[in-house]
Every structure is written in structure tokens, then in C-alpha cells.
Coordinates of C-alpha atoms in Angstrom, one line a residue:
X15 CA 162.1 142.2 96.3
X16 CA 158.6 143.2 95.9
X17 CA 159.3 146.8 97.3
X18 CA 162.2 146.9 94.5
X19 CA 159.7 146.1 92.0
X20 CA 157.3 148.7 93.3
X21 CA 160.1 151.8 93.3
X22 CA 161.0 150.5 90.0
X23 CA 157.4 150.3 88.4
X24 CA 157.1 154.1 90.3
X25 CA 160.3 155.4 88.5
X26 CA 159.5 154.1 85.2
X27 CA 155.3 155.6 85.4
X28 CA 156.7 158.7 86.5
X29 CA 158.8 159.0 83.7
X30 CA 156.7 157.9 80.8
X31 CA 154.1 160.7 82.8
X32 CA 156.6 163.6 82.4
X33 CA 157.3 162.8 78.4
X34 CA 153.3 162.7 78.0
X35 CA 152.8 165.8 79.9
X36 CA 156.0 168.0 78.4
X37 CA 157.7 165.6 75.7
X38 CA 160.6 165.4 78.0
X39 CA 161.6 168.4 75.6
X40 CA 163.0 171.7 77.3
X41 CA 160.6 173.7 75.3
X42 CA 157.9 171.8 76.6
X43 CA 158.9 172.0 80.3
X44 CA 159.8 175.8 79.6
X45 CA 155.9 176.4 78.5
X46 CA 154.4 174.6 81.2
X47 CA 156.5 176.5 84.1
X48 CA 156.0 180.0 81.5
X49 CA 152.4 180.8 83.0
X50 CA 148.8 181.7 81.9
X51 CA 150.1 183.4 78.8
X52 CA 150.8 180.1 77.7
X53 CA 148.2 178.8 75.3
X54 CA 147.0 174.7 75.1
X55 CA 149.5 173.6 78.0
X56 CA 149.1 173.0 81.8
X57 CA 150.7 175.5 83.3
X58 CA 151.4 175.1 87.5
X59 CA 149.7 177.9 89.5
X60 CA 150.9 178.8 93.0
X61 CA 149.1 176.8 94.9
X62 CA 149.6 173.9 92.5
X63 CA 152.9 174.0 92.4
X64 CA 153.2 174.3 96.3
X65 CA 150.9 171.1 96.8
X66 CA 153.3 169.5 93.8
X67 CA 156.5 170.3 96.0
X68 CA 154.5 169.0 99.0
X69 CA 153.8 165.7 97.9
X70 CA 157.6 165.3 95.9
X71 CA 159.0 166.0 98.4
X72 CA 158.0 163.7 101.1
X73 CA 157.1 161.0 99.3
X74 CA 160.3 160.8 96.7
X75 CA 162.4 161.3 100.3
X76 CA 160.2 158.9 102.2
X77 CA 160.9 156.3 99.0
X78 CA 164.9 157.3 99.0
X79 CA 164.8 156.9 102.7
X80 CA 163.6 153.5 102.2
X81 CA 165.2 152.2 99.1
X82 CA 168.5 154.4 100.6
X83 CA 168.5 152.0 103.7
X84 CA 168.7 148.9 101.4
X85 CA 171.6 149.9 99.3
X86 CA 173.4 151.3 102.7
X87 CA 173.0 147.0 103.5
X88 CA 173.8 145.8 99.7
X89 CA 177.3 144.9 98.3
X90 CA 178.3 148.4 97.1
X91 CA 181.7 150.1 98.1
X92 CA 181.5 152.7 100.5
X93 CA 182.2 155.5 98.0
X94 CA 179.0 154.3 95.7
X95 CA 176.7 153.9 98.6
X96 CA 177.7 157.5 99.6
X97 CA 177.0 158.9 96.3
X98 CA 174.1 157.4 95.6
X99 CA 172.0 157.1 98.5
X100 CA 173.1 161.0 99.5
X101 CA 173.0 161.9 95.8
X102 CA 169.3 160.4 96.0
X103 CA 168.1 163.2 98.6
X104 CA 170.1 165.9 96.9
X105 CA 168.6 165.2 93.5
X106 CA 165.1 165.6 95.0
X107 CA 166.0 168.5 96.7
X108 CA 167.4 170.5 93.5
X109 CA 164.4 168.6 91.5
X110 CA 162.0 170.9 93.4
X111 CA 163.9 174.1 94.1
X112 CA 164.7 174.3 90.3
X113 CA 160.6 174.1 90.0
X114 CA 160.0 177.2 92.1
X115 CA 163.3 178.8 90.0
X116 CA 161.3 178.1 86.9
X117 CA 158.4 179.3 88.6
X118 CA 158.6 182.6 90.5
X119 CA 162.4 183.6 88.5
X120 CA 162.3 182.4 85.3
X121 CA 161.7 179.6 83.0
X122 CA 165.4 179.5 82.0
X123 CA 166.2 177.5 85.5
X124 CA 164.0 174.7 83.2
X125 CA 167.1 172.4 82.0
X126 CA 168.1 172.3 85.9
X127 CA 164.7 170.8 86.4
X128 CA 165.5 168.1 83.2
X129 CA 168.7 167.5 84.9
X130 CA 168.1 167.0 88.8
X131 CA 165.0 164.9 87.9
X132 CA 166.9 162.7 85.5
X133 CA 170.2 162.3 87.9
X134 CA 167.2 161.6 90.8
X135 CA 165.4 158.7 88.3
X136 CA 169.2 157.2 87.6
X137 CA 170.3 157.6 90.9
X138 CA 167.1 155.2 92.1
X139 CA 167.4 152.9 89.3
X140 CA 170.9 152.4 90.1
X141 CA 170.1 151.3 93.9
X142 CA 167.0 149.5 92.6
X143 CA 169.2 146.9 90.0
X144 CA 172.4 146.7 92.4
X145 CA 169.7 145.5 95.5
X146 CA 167.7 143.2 92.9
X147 CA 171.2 141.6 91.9
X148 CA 172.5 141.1 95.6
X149 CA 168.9 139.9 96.1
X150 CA 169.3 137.4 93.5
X151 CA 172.6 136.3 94.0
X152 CA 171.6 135.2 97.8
X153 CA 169.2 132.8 96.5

């Protein structure tokens, strides 16, 4: 239960991070991934962006790999568990490919960004709440 908590705490910091930092506004995530030109917003360089991906992505997988594993044991049909414990890695996946889009093609690939990071933050609530509930109903 404890781990729950922890992934759930994660989800919810990393959420209230990205509206501080952009708004959770596409305009603000569009100027952020624009580049130097960009005045009075932190704007991902390069190398930034490559430690970003590096860090996303092994420690969102490692954490989907984890919480993944408990929702393959909970009460879920087949179909669900499928969906969202696969969805999980292909979220994160997209999530970071649509940063270097933004990045090196165009700042256009921003909603994709907005969209794979909130179907990602949904799709590990969802496990999160349907493992706390089959935890609870045990007791």
C-alpha cells in the first residue's frame, strides 16, 4: 500500500510541477520547447533535453514496471490489464518522442506532448485506485 501511496503522491507532484512550469496551457509548452528566442521561459537545450529523456524514461518505466506488475495480480479483466499496464509503457514512450518532435521538428508536435503525458498520468492513476481498492477490500 505504501508503494501505491508513493506512485500516487509522484503522479500528483509531477503534475502540479508541469502547470507551474507551462500552465498546463499549449501555448506555454509550445514556448518552452520554441528555443532561445523565447524570452522569460525555460527553454530545454540539447543536452537538457537528452538528460530529461534519460531520466523519464527509466524511471517512469521502472515505476510502470513496478506498479504494471501489481495491476497484472489485481481483480481487473484481462482486456483492462492489457490496456493499461501496456498503455502505461506506450504512453511514456510517445511522452518523450513527442519532446524531441517539439524539439528538433517543430513545436507544433506540442499538444502530442499534453496528450501522451496526460493518457500516461490517467493510465497510472487508474492502476494506482483499482490496486488500493483490491487492497482494501482484502482486509
Amino acid at each position: 500500500m505504501g508503494f501505491l501511496i508513493l506512485l500516487l503522491v509522484g503522479t500528483i507532484v509531477a503534475v502540479v510541477q508541469v502547470h507551474v512550469s507551462s500552465t498546463l496551457a499549449l501555448e506555454g509548452l509550445k514556448a518552452r520547447f520554441a528555443g532561445p528566442e523565447t524570452a522569460d521561459i525555460s527553454t530545454h537545450s540539447l543536452a537538457s533535453l537528452l538528460q530529461t529523456t534519460h531520466t523519464h524514461l527509466f524511471t517512469l518505466a521502472f515505476m510502470q514496471f513496478m506498479l504494471g506488475g501489481l495491476f497484472l495480480l489485481s481483480s481487473a479483466s484481462k482486456g483492462l490489464k492489457g490496456l493499461l499496464a501496456g498503455g502505461g509503457f506506450a504512453f511514456i514512450l510517445l511522452d518523450q518522442a513527442s519532446m524531441w518532435l517539439a524539439k528538433g521538428i517543430s513545436p507544433a508536435w506540442v499538444p502530442l506532448i499534453w496528450v501522451a503525458g496526460t493518457l500516461m498520468s490517467v493510465a497510472f492513476c487508474i492502476q494506482i485506485f483499482w490496486c488500493m481498492g483490491d487492497l482494501v477490500r482484502r482486509r
